[in-house]
């Protein structure tokens, strides 16, 4: 007879971010298991406590914030992008223009505030307007980005949250037609270099409606999605120049870089800070 951890023990070990090998342990008797659990729990409590102490005394910024800042610094200092900040509450009309109508996969994921307004599930609608109007105003190539919360009703799971942080860059005009995918790849690689992410793949997909898209993927987990135009939606926004855009999921990247199995430990939370649980 061999014993494995009880469900309660397993949950506690997950919460404390135990190493994967801990979970596969088997024991000859419950007493041996309980003893091992107690020792492991104590060790992990200490590890998490030390990590929180280091955060408070030295680091001061969680990994997710540092990653977001690294991308922003790279964009503003190396690539000439400008940061914009737009509302998290958007109109039904803006959403309609993204063709988020009944058939769209995102339809059932939108948090409605009333019949006319919702929490943005993506940054693209606001960025379409800002890039178009900035171009009209200046007639200069537009390179802008926004970093902020997006909201989607998700069935939770280890890789999705209802509220997450997207950093979306767009580059508009000044891109030669036919070179968009090259530019997307260049930006994707430079972004990964800026944060020190070495193991990732660029996955290109082709769709009749959406054209070519580029995903940044690490161990099967999507970290970011890129697209480019001319795109079938552009006309509705009064956009007629080539553009490229990439949306990075900040918590997805943090999860991978921090070696965490679940996203909620690095997301906006009152139960976790910088990957560590607060109930130690
Ligand atoms: P997935 O297929 O993984 O659900 P998606 O393709 O629907 O993601 P996009 O619309 O491409 O997501 O959003 C851009 C990025 O935002 C994704 O690559 C991912 O990193 C992140 N992201 C999307 N939805 C969530 C979520 N619910 N929680 C955390 N991050 C998310
Ligand atoms: Mg995607």
mmCIF file of C-alpha atoms and ligand atoms in Angstrom:
data_model
loop_
_atom_site.group_PDB
_atom_site.id
_atom_site.type_symbol
_atom_site.label_atom_id
_atom_site.label_comp_id
_atom_site.label_asym_id
_atom_site.label_seq_id
_atom_site.Cartn_x
_atom_site.Cartn_y
_atom_site.Cartn_z
ATOM 1 C CA UNK A 1 0.000 0.000 0.000
ATOM 2 C CA UNK A 2 1.295 3.423 -0.890
ATOM 3 C CA UNK A 3 -0.128 6.758 0.215
ATOM 4 C CA UNK A 4 -0.321 10.026 -1.667
ATOM 5 C CA UNK A 5 -1.043 13.478 -0.275
ATOM 6 C CA UNK A 6 -4.656 14.148 0.770
ATOM 7 C CA UNK A 7 -6.624 16.743 -1.195
ATOM 8 C CA UNK A 8 -6.242 19.287 1.605
ATOM 9 C CA UNK A 9 -2.504 18.703 1.702
ATOM 10 C CA UNK A 10 -2.239 18.971 -2.078
ATOM 11 C CA UNK A 11 -4.197 22.241 -2.078
ATOM 12 C CA UNK A 12 -1.940 23.703 0.567
ATOM 13 C CA UNK A 13 1.156 22.625 -1.372
ATOM 14 C CA UNK A 14 -0.236 24.185 -4.564
ATOM 15 C CA UNK A 15 -0.932 27.400 -2.665
ATOM 16 C CA UNK A 16 2.645 27.450 -1.391
ATOM 17 C CA UNK A 17 3.941 26.874 -4.924
ATOM 18 C CA UNK A 18 5.609 23.526 -4.164
ATOM 19 C CA UNK A 19 8.070 22.183 -6.727
ATOM 20 C CA UNK A 20 6.492 19.754 -9.270
ATOM 21 C CA UNK A 21 8.449 16.757 -7.896
ATOM 22 C CA UNK A 22 6.846 17.174 -4.455
ATOM 23 C CA UNK A 23 3.432 16.204 -5.850
ATOM 24 C CA UNK A 24 4.529 12.866 -7.253
ATOM 25 C CA UNK A 25 5.807 11.606 -3.877
ATOM 26 C CA UNK A 26 4.385 8.317 -2.563
ATOM 27 C CA UNK A 27 4.646 7.039 1.005
ATOM 28 C CA UNK A 28 4.596 3.678 2.791
ATOM 29 C CA UNK A 29 2.299 4.862 5.569
ATOM 30 C CA UNK A 30 0.095 7.883 6.410
ATOM 31 C CA UNK A 31 2.362 8.887 9.326
ATOM 32 C CA UNK A 32 5.360 9.062 6.998
ATOM 33 C CA UNK A 33 3.322 11.128 4.543
ATOM 34 C CA UNK A 34 2.052 13.503 7.216
ATOM 35 C CA UNK A 35 5.525 13.984 8.590
ATOM 36 C CA UNK A 36 6.868 14.737 5.097
ATOM 37 C CA UNK A 37 3.950 17.118 4.445
ATOM 38 C CA UNK A 38 4.631 19.021 7.680
ATOM 39 C CA UNK A 39 8.332 19.407 6.887
ATOM 40 C CA UNK A 40 7.626 20.466 3.300
ATOM 41 C CA UNK A 41 4.965 22.943 4.407
ATOM 42 C CA UNK A 42 7.362 24.506 6.927
ATOM 43 C CA UNK A 43 10.112 24.750 4.343
ATOM 44 C CA UNK A 44 7.783 26.363 1.773
ATOM 45 C CA UNK A 45 6.272 28.791 4.293
ATOM 46 C CA UNK A 46 9.784 29.958 5.098
ATOM 47 C CA UNK A 47 10.682 30.230 1.416
ATOM 48 C CA UNK A 48 7.596 32.341 0.633
ATOM 49 C CA UNK A 49 8.105 34.485 3.750
ATOM 50 C CA UNK A 50 11.709 35.163 2.739
ATOM 51 C CA UNK A 51 10.568 36.071 -0.753
ATOM 52 C CA UNK A 52 8.005 38.535 0.601
ATOM 53 C CA UNK A 53 10.660 40.030 2.910
ATOM 54 C CA UNK A 54 13.029 40.513 -0.035
ATOM 55 C CA UNK A 55 10.209 42.176 -1.979
ATOM 56 C CA UNK A 56 9.479 44.571 0.898
ATOM 57 C CA UNK A 57 13.088 45.365 1.734
ATOM 58 C CA UNK A 58 14.891 45.318 -1.604
ATOM 59 C CA UNK A 59 12.892 44.617 -4.720
ATOM 60 C CA UNK A 60 9.826 46.779 -4.043
ATOM 61 C CA UNK A 61 8.242 45.826 -7.381
ATOM 62 C CA UNK A 62 6.613 42.489 -8.231
ATOM 63 C CA UNK A 63 7.935 40.635 -11.272
ATOM 64 C CA UNK A 64 4.817 41.522 -13.324
ATOM 65 C CA UNK A 65 5.475 45.229 -12.802
ATOM 66 C CA UNK A 66 9.147 44.857 -13.687
ATOM 67 C CA UNK A 67 8.294 43.014 -16.896
ATOM 68 C CA UNK A 68 5.729 45.632 -17.862
ATOM 69 C CA UNK A 69 8.262 48.396 -17.175
ATOM 70 C CA UNK A 70 10.953 46.657 -19.221
ATOM 71 C CA UNK A 71 8.640 46.494 -22.224
ATOM 72 C CA UNK A 72 7.602 50.134 -21.770
ATOM 73 C CA UNK A 73 11.212 51.300 -21.459
ATOM 74 C CA UNK A 74 12.199 49.354 -24.561
ATOM 75 C CA UNK A 75 9.265 50.829 -26.515
ATOM 76 C CA UNK A 76 9.779 54.446 -25.462
ATOM 77 C CA UNK A 77 13.583 54.538 -25.368
ATOM 78 C CA UNK A 78 14.567 52.198 -28.198
ATOM 79 C CA UNK A 79 11.617 52.087 -30.596
ATOM 80 C CA UNK A 80 10.171 55.584 -30.399
ATOM 81 C CA UNK A 81 6.716 54.554 -29.152
ATOM 82 C CA UNK A 82 4.497 56.834 -27.072
ATOM 83 C CA UNK A 83 2.312 55.667 -24.196
ATOM 84 C CA UNK A 84 -1.406 56.451 -24.271
ATOM 85 C CA UNK A 85 -4.038 55.911 -21.599
ATOM 86 C CA UNK A 86 -7.661 55.351 -22.573
ATOM 87 C CA UNK A 87 -10.844 54.443 -20.634
ATOM 88 C CA UNK A 88 -11.552 50.912 -19.444
ATOM 89 C CA UNK A 89 -15.278 51.572 -19.935
ATOM 90 C CA UNK A 90 -16.190 51.529 -23.622
ATOM 91 C CA UNK A 91 -19.426 51.905 -25.557
ATOM 92 C CA UNK A 92 -21.433 49.119 -27.170
ATOM 93 C CA UNK A 93 -20.866 50.926 -30.445
ATOM 94 C CA UNK A 94 -17.081 50.614 -30.148
ATOM 95 C CA UNK A 95 -17.439 46.913 -29.477
ATOM 96 C CA UNK A 96 -19.788 46.506 -32.462
ATOM 97 C CA UNK A 97 -17.165 48.008 -34.709
ATOM 98 C CA UNK A 98 -14.838 45.143 -33.746
ATOM 99 C CA UNK A 99 -17.656 42.876 -35.024
ATOM 100 C CA UNK A 100 -18.094 41.445 -31.592
ATOM 101 C CA UNK A 101 -21.597 40.443 -32.542
ATOM 102 C CA UNK A 102 -23.458 37.301 -31.582
ATOM 103 C CA UNK A 103 -21.272 34.895 -33.585
ATOM 104 C CA UNK A 104 -17.972 36.177 -32.210
ATOM 105 C CA UNK A 105 -16.219 34.016 -29.577
ATOM 106 C CA UNK A 106 -15.813 37.046 -27.292
ATOM 107 C CA UNK A 107 -19.555 37.911 -27.237
ATOM 108 C CA UNK A 108 -20.376 35.832 -24.223
ATOM 109 C CA UNK A 109 -17.279 37.034 -22.438
ATOM 110 C CA UNK A 110 -18.153 40.715 -22.235
ATOM 111 C CA UNK A 111 -18.955 42.307 -18.860
ATOM 112 C CA UNK A 112 -21.853 44.691 -19.521
ATOM 113 C CA UNK A 113 -22.422 47.647 -17.192
ATOM 114 C CA UNK A 114 -25.746 48.518 -18.838
ATOM 115 C CA UNK A 115 -27.140 48.265 -22.371
ATOM 116 C CA UNK A 116 -24.757 50.894 -23.737
ATOM 117 C CA UNK A 117 -21.473 50.361 -21.910
ATOM 118 C CA UNK A 118 -19.136 47.530 -21.043
ATOM 119 C CA UNK A 119 -15.679 46.872 -19.603
ATOM 120 C CA UNK A 120 -13.226 46.604 -22.482
ATOM 121 C CA UNK A 121 -12.277 43.025 -23.370
ATOM 122 C CA UNK A 122 -9.361 44.327 -25.457
ATOM 123 C CA UNK A 123 -7.492 47.559 -26.157
ATOM 124 C CA UNK A 124 -7.897 47.504 -29.934
ATOM 125 C CA UNK A 125 -11.082 49.634 -30.277
ATOM 126 C CA UNK A 126 -9.609 52.591 -28.380
ATOM 127 C CA UNK A 127 -6.257 52.234 -30.132
ATOM 128 C CA UNK A 128 -7.898 52.249 -33.573
ATOM 129 C CA UNK A 129 -9.438 55.645 -32.795
ATOM 130 C CA UNK A 130 -6.315 57.151 -31.239
ATOM 131 C CA UNK A 131 -3.978 55.996 -34.005
ATOM 132 C CA UNK A 132 -6.324 57.225 -36.727
ATOM 133 C CA UNK A 133 -6.830 60.640 -35.147
ATOM 134 C CA UNK A 134 -3.167 61.090 -34.249
ATOM 135 C CA UNK A 135 -2.288 60.381 -37.854
ATOM 136 C CA UNK A 136 -4.897 62.845 -39.114
ATOM 137 C CA UNK A 137 -3.594 65.459 -36.722
ATOM 138 C CA UNK A 138 0.120 65.045 -37.425
ATOM 139 C CA UNK A 139 0.518 63.135 -40.703
ATOM 140 C CA UNK A 140 3.450 61.411 -39.017
ATOM 141 C CA UNK A 141 3.867 57.645 -38.630
ATOM 142 C CA UNK A 142 2.135 56.703 -35.362
ATOM 143 C CA UNK A 143 3.786 54.399 -32.821
ATOM 144 C CA UNK A 144 1.738 54.104 -29.653
ATOM 145 C CA UNK A 145 1.030 51.588 -26.906
ATOM 146 C CA UNK A 146 -1.274 51.211 -23.957
ATOM 147 C CA UNK A 147 -0.939 48.976 -20.903
ATOM 148 C CA UNK A 148 -4.036 48.377 -18.842
ATOM 149 C CA UNK A 149 -6.729 46.072 -17.570
ATOM 150 C CA UNK A 150 -8.965 44.112 -19.903
ATOM 151 C CA UNK A 151 -11.965 42.091 -18.761
ATOM 152 C CA UNK A 152 -13.339 38.823 -20.078
ATOM 153 C CA UNK A 153 -15.723 36.334 -18.535
ATOM 154 C CA UNK A 154 -13.583 33.223 -18.518
ATOM 155 C CA UNK A 155 -14.207 29.822 -17.044
ATOM 156 C CA UNK A 156 -11.089 30.620 -14.993
ATOM 157 C CA UNK A 157 -8.547 27.776 -15.120
ATOM 158 C CA UNK A 158 -4.810 28.133 -14.700
ATOM 159 C CA UNK A 159 -4.211 30.458 -17.657
ATOM 160 C CA UNK A 160 -7.168 32.836 -17.654
ATOM 161 C CA UNK A 161 -8.424 35.518 -15.306
ATOM 162 C CA UNK A 162 -11.482 37.753 -15.558
ATOM 163 C CA UNK A 163 -9.269 40.810 -15.198
ATOM 164 C CA UNK A 164 -5.826 40.844 -16.749
ATOM 165 C CA UNK A 165 -3.218 43.286 -17.992
ATOM 166 C CA UNK A 166 -2.694 43.708 -21.676
ATOM 167 C CA UNK A 167 0.098 45.735 -23.207
ATOM 168 C CA UNK A 168 -0.848 46.514 -26.782
ATOM 169 C CA UNK A 169 1.482 48.248 -29.219
ATOM 170 C CA UNK A 170 0.447 49.552 -32.630
ATOM 171 C CA UNK A 171 2.489 51.011 -35.422
ATOM 172 C CA UNK A 172 0.574 52.835 -38.135
ATOM 173 C CA UNK A 173 1.640 54.366 -41.443
ATOM 174 C CA UNK A 174 5.286 54.462 -42.402
ATOM 175 C CA UNK A 175 5.231 50.675 -42.917
ATOM 176 C CA UNK A 176 5.733 49.464 -46.452
ATOM 177 C CA UNK A 177 2.931 47.240 -47.759
ATOM 178 C CA UNK A 178 4.103 43.624 -47.792
ATOM 179 C CA UNK A 179 6.589 43.998 -44.934
ATOM 180 C CA UNK A 180 4.089 43.804 -42.055
ATOM 181 C CA UNK A 181 4.857 40.217 -41.004
ATOM 182 C CA UNK A 182 8.586 40.953 -41.010
ATOM 183 C CA UNK A 183 7.982 43.979 -38.811
ATOM 184 C CA UNK A 184 5.768 41.965 -36.460
ATOM 185 C CA UNK A 185 8.485 39.338 -36.075
ATOM 186 C CA UNK A 186 11.099 42.010 -35.461
ATOM 187 C CA UNK A 187 8.998 43.650 -32.739
ATOM 188 C CA UNK A 188 8.112 40.307 -31.150
ATOM 189 C CA UNK A 189 11.759 39.241 -30.975
ATOM 190 C CA UNK A 190 12.943 42.590 -29.663
ATOM 191 C CA UNK A 191 10.241 42.539 -26.965
ATOM 192 C CA UNK A 192 11.319 39.085 -25.801
ATOM 193 C CA UNK A 193 14.931 40.236 -25.754
ATOM 194 C CA UNK A 194 13.990 43.315 -23.714
ATOM 195 C CA UNK A 195 12.564 41.129 -20.939
ATOM 196 C CA UNK A 196 15.222 38.410 -21.182
ATOM 197 C CA UNK A 197 12.827 35.700 -22.378
ATOM 198 C CA UNK A 198 14.834 33.126 -24.305
ATOM 199 C CA UNK A 199 12.612 30.116 -24.883
ATOM 200 C CA UNK A 200 9.637 30.962 -27.038
ATOM 201 C CA UNK A 201 8.302 30.255 -30.523
ATOM 202 C CA UNK A 202 6.707 32.508 -33.107
ATOM 203 C CA UNK A 203 3.635 30.807 -34.566
ATOM 204 C CA UNK A 204 2.116 32.179 -37.761
ATOM 205 C CA UNK A 205 -1.475 31.373 -38.625
ATOM 206 C CA UNK A 206 -3.479 32.264 -41.700
ATOM 207 C CA UNK A 207 -7.202 32.953 -41.703
ATOM 208 C CA UNK A 208 -9.391 34.118 -44.585
ATOM 209 C CA UNK A 209 -11.066 36.753 -42.459
ATOM 210 C CA UNK A 210 -8.303 37.904 -40.147
ATOM 211 C CA UNK A 211 -5.367 37.485 -42.533
ATOM 212 C CA UNK A 212 -2.059 36.394 -41.035
ATOM 213 C CA UNK A 213 -1.549 36.458 -37.301
ATOM 214 C CA UNK A 214 1.565 35.903 -35.221
ATOM 215 C CA UNK A 215 1.493 34.401 -31.736
ATOM 216 C CA UNK A 216 4.343 34.314 -29.253
ATOM 217 C CA UNK A 217 4.130 30.956 -27.502
ATOM 218 C CA UNK A 218 6.173 29.421 -24.666
ATOM 219 C CA UNK A 219 5.712 25.710 -23.771
ATOM 220 C CA UNK A 220 2.312 25.770 -25.467
ATOM 221 C CA UNK A 221 1.168 28.883 -23.580
ATOM 222 C CA UNK A 222 0.176 31.922 -25.650
ATOM 223 C CA UNK A 223 2.017 34.979 -24.340
ATOM 224 C CA UNK A 224 1.034 37.464 -27.025
ATOM 225 C CA UNK A 225 -0.897 37.823 -30.284
ATOM 226 C CA UNK A 226 0.033 40.011 -33.214
ATOM 227 C CA UNK A 227 -1.975 41.062 -36.262
ATOM 228 C CA UNK A 228 -1.626 43.518 -39.100
ATOM 229 C CA UNK A 229 -3.550 45.544 -41.629
ATOM 230 C CA UNK A 230 -4.928 46.349 -44.134
ATOM 231 C CA UNK A 231 -7.556 44.320 -42.307
ATOM 232 C CA UNK A 232 -11.263 43.784 -43.011
ATOM 233 C CA UNK A 233 -12.204 45.932 -40.005
ATOM 234 C CA UNK A 234 -10.112 48.937 -41.012
ATOM 235 C CA UNK A 235 -12.695 50.654 -43.239
ATOM 236 C CA UNK A 236 -15.164 51.002 -40.365
ATOM 237 C CA UNK A 237 -12.570 52.874 -38.371
ATOM 238 C CA UNK A 238 -11.558 55.087 -41.266
ATOM 239 C CA UNK A 239 -8.127 53.493 -41.346
ATOM 240 C CA UNK A 240 -6.454 52.996 -44.716
ATOM 241 C CA UNK A 241 -2.721 52.665 -44.069
ATOM 242 C CA UNK A 242 -0.730 49.517 -43.293
ATOM 243 C CA UNK A 243 -0.347 48.849 -39.552
ATOM 244 C CA UNK A 244 0.968 46.188 -37.204
ATOM 245 C CA UNK A 245 -0.044 45.485 -33.596
ATOM 246 C CA UNK A 246 0.830 43.076 -30.795
ATOM 247 C CA UNK A 247 -1.054 42.469 -27.536
ATOM 248 C CA UNK A 248 1.073 41.024 -24.738
ATOM 249 C CA UNK A 249 -0.521 39.304 -21.747
ATOM 250 C CA UNK A 250 1.607 40.634 -18.891
ATOM 251 C CA UNK A 251 0.520 37.976 -16.366
ATOM 252 C CA UNK A 252 1.033 35.165 -18.907
ATOM 253 C CA UNK A 253 4.629 36.336 -19.425
ATOM 254 C CA UNK A 254 5.132 36.715 -15.675
ATOM 255 C CA UNK A 255 3.801 33.216 -15.077
ATOM 256 C CA UNK A 256 6.316 31.744 -17.534
ATOM 257 C CA UNK A 257 9.260 33.822 -16.396
ATOM 258 C CA UNK A 258 8.554 33.281 -12.709
ATOM 259 C CA UNK A 259 8.023 29.536 -13.158
ATOM 260 C CA UNK A 260 4.445 29.550 -11.803
ATOM 261 C CA UNK A 261 1.812 26.984 -12.762
ATOM 262 C CA UNK A 262 -1.232 29.206 -12.183
ATOM 263 C CA UNK A 263 -1.815 32.733 -13.411
ATOM 264 C CA UNK A 264 -3.801 34.054 -10.457
ATOM 265 C CA UNK A 265 -0.718 34.135 -8.225
ATOM 266 C CA UNK A 266 0.829 36.831 -10.400
ATOM 267 C CA UNK A 267 -2.378 38.723 -11.293
ATOM 268 C CA UNK A 268 -4.174 41.527 -9.508
ATOM 269 C CA UNK A 269 -4.914 39.972 -6.142
ATOM 270 C CA UNK A 270 -5.508 40.452 -2.434
ATOM 271 C CA UNK A 271 -4.513 36.846 -1.696
ATOM 272 C CA UNK A 272 -1.138 36.745 -3.469
ATOM 273 C CA UNK A 273 1.719 39.175 -3.869
ATOM 274 C CA UNK A 274 4.487 38.614 -6.402
ATOM 275 C CA UNK A 275 3.624 34.917 -6.609
ATOM 276 C CA UNK A 276 3.548 34.292 -2.845
ATOM 277 C CA UNK A 277 0.360 33.602 -0.869
ATOM 278 C CA UNK A 278 -0.320 36.063 1.953
ATOM 279 C CA UNK A 279 -1.836 33.510 4.323
ATOM 280 C CA UNK A 280 1.439 31.971 5.455
HETATM 281 P P1 LIG B 1 -6.379 32.507 -25.285
HETATM 282 O O1 LIG B 1 -6.648 31.858 -26.613
HETATM 283 O O2 LIG B 1 -5.141 32.019 -24.615
HETATM 284 O O3 LIG B 1 -7.564 32.571 -24.378
HETATM 285 P P2 LIG B 1 -6.719 34.937 -26.763
HETATM 286 O O4 LIG B 1 -6.134 34.579 -28.105
HETATM 287 O O5 LIG B 1 -8.187 34.931 -26.588
HETATM 288 O O6 LIG B 1 -6.042 34.056 -25.600
HETATM 289 P P3 LIG B 1 -5.915 37.645 -27.244
HETATM 290 O O7 LIG B 1 -7.218 38.260 -27.539
HETATM 291 O O8 LIG B 1 -4.997 37.287 -28.356
HETATM 292 O O9 LIG B 1 -6.154 36.363 -26.307
HETATM 293 O O10 LIG B 1 -5.185 38.586 -26.157
HETATM 294 C C1 LIG B 1 -3.792 38.911 -26.188
HETATM 295 C C2 LIG B 1 -3.047 38.279 -25.019
HETATM 296 O O11 LIG B 1 -3.679 38.580 -23.772
HETATM 297 C C3 LIG B 1 -3.027 36.753 -25.061
HETATM 298 O O12 LIG B 1 -1.979 36.309 -25.902
HETATM 299 C C4 LIG B 1 -2.775 36.399 -23.614
HETATM 300 O O13 LIG B 1 -1.394 36.514 -23.301
HETATM 301 C C5 LIG B 1 -3.517 37.490 -22.863
HETATM 302 N N1 LIG B 1 -4.830 37.050 -22.387
HETATM 303 C C6 LIG B 1 -5.977 36.899 -23.111
HETATM 304 N N2 LIG B 1 -7.006 36.526 -22.338
HETATM 305 C C7 LIG B 1 -6.512 36.437 -21.066
HETATM 306 C C8 LIG B 1 -7.092 36.110 -19.799
HETATM 307 N N3 LIG B 1 -8.378 35.818 -19.664
HETATM 308 N N4 LIG B 1 -6.283 36.117 -18.695
HETATM 309 C C9 LIG B 1 -4.977 36.432 -18.818
HETATM 310 N N5 LIG B 1 -4.374 36.764 -19.979
HETATM 311 C C10 LIG B 1 -5.126 36.772 -21.099
HETATM 312 MG MG1 LIG B 2 -4.613 35.384 -29.194
#
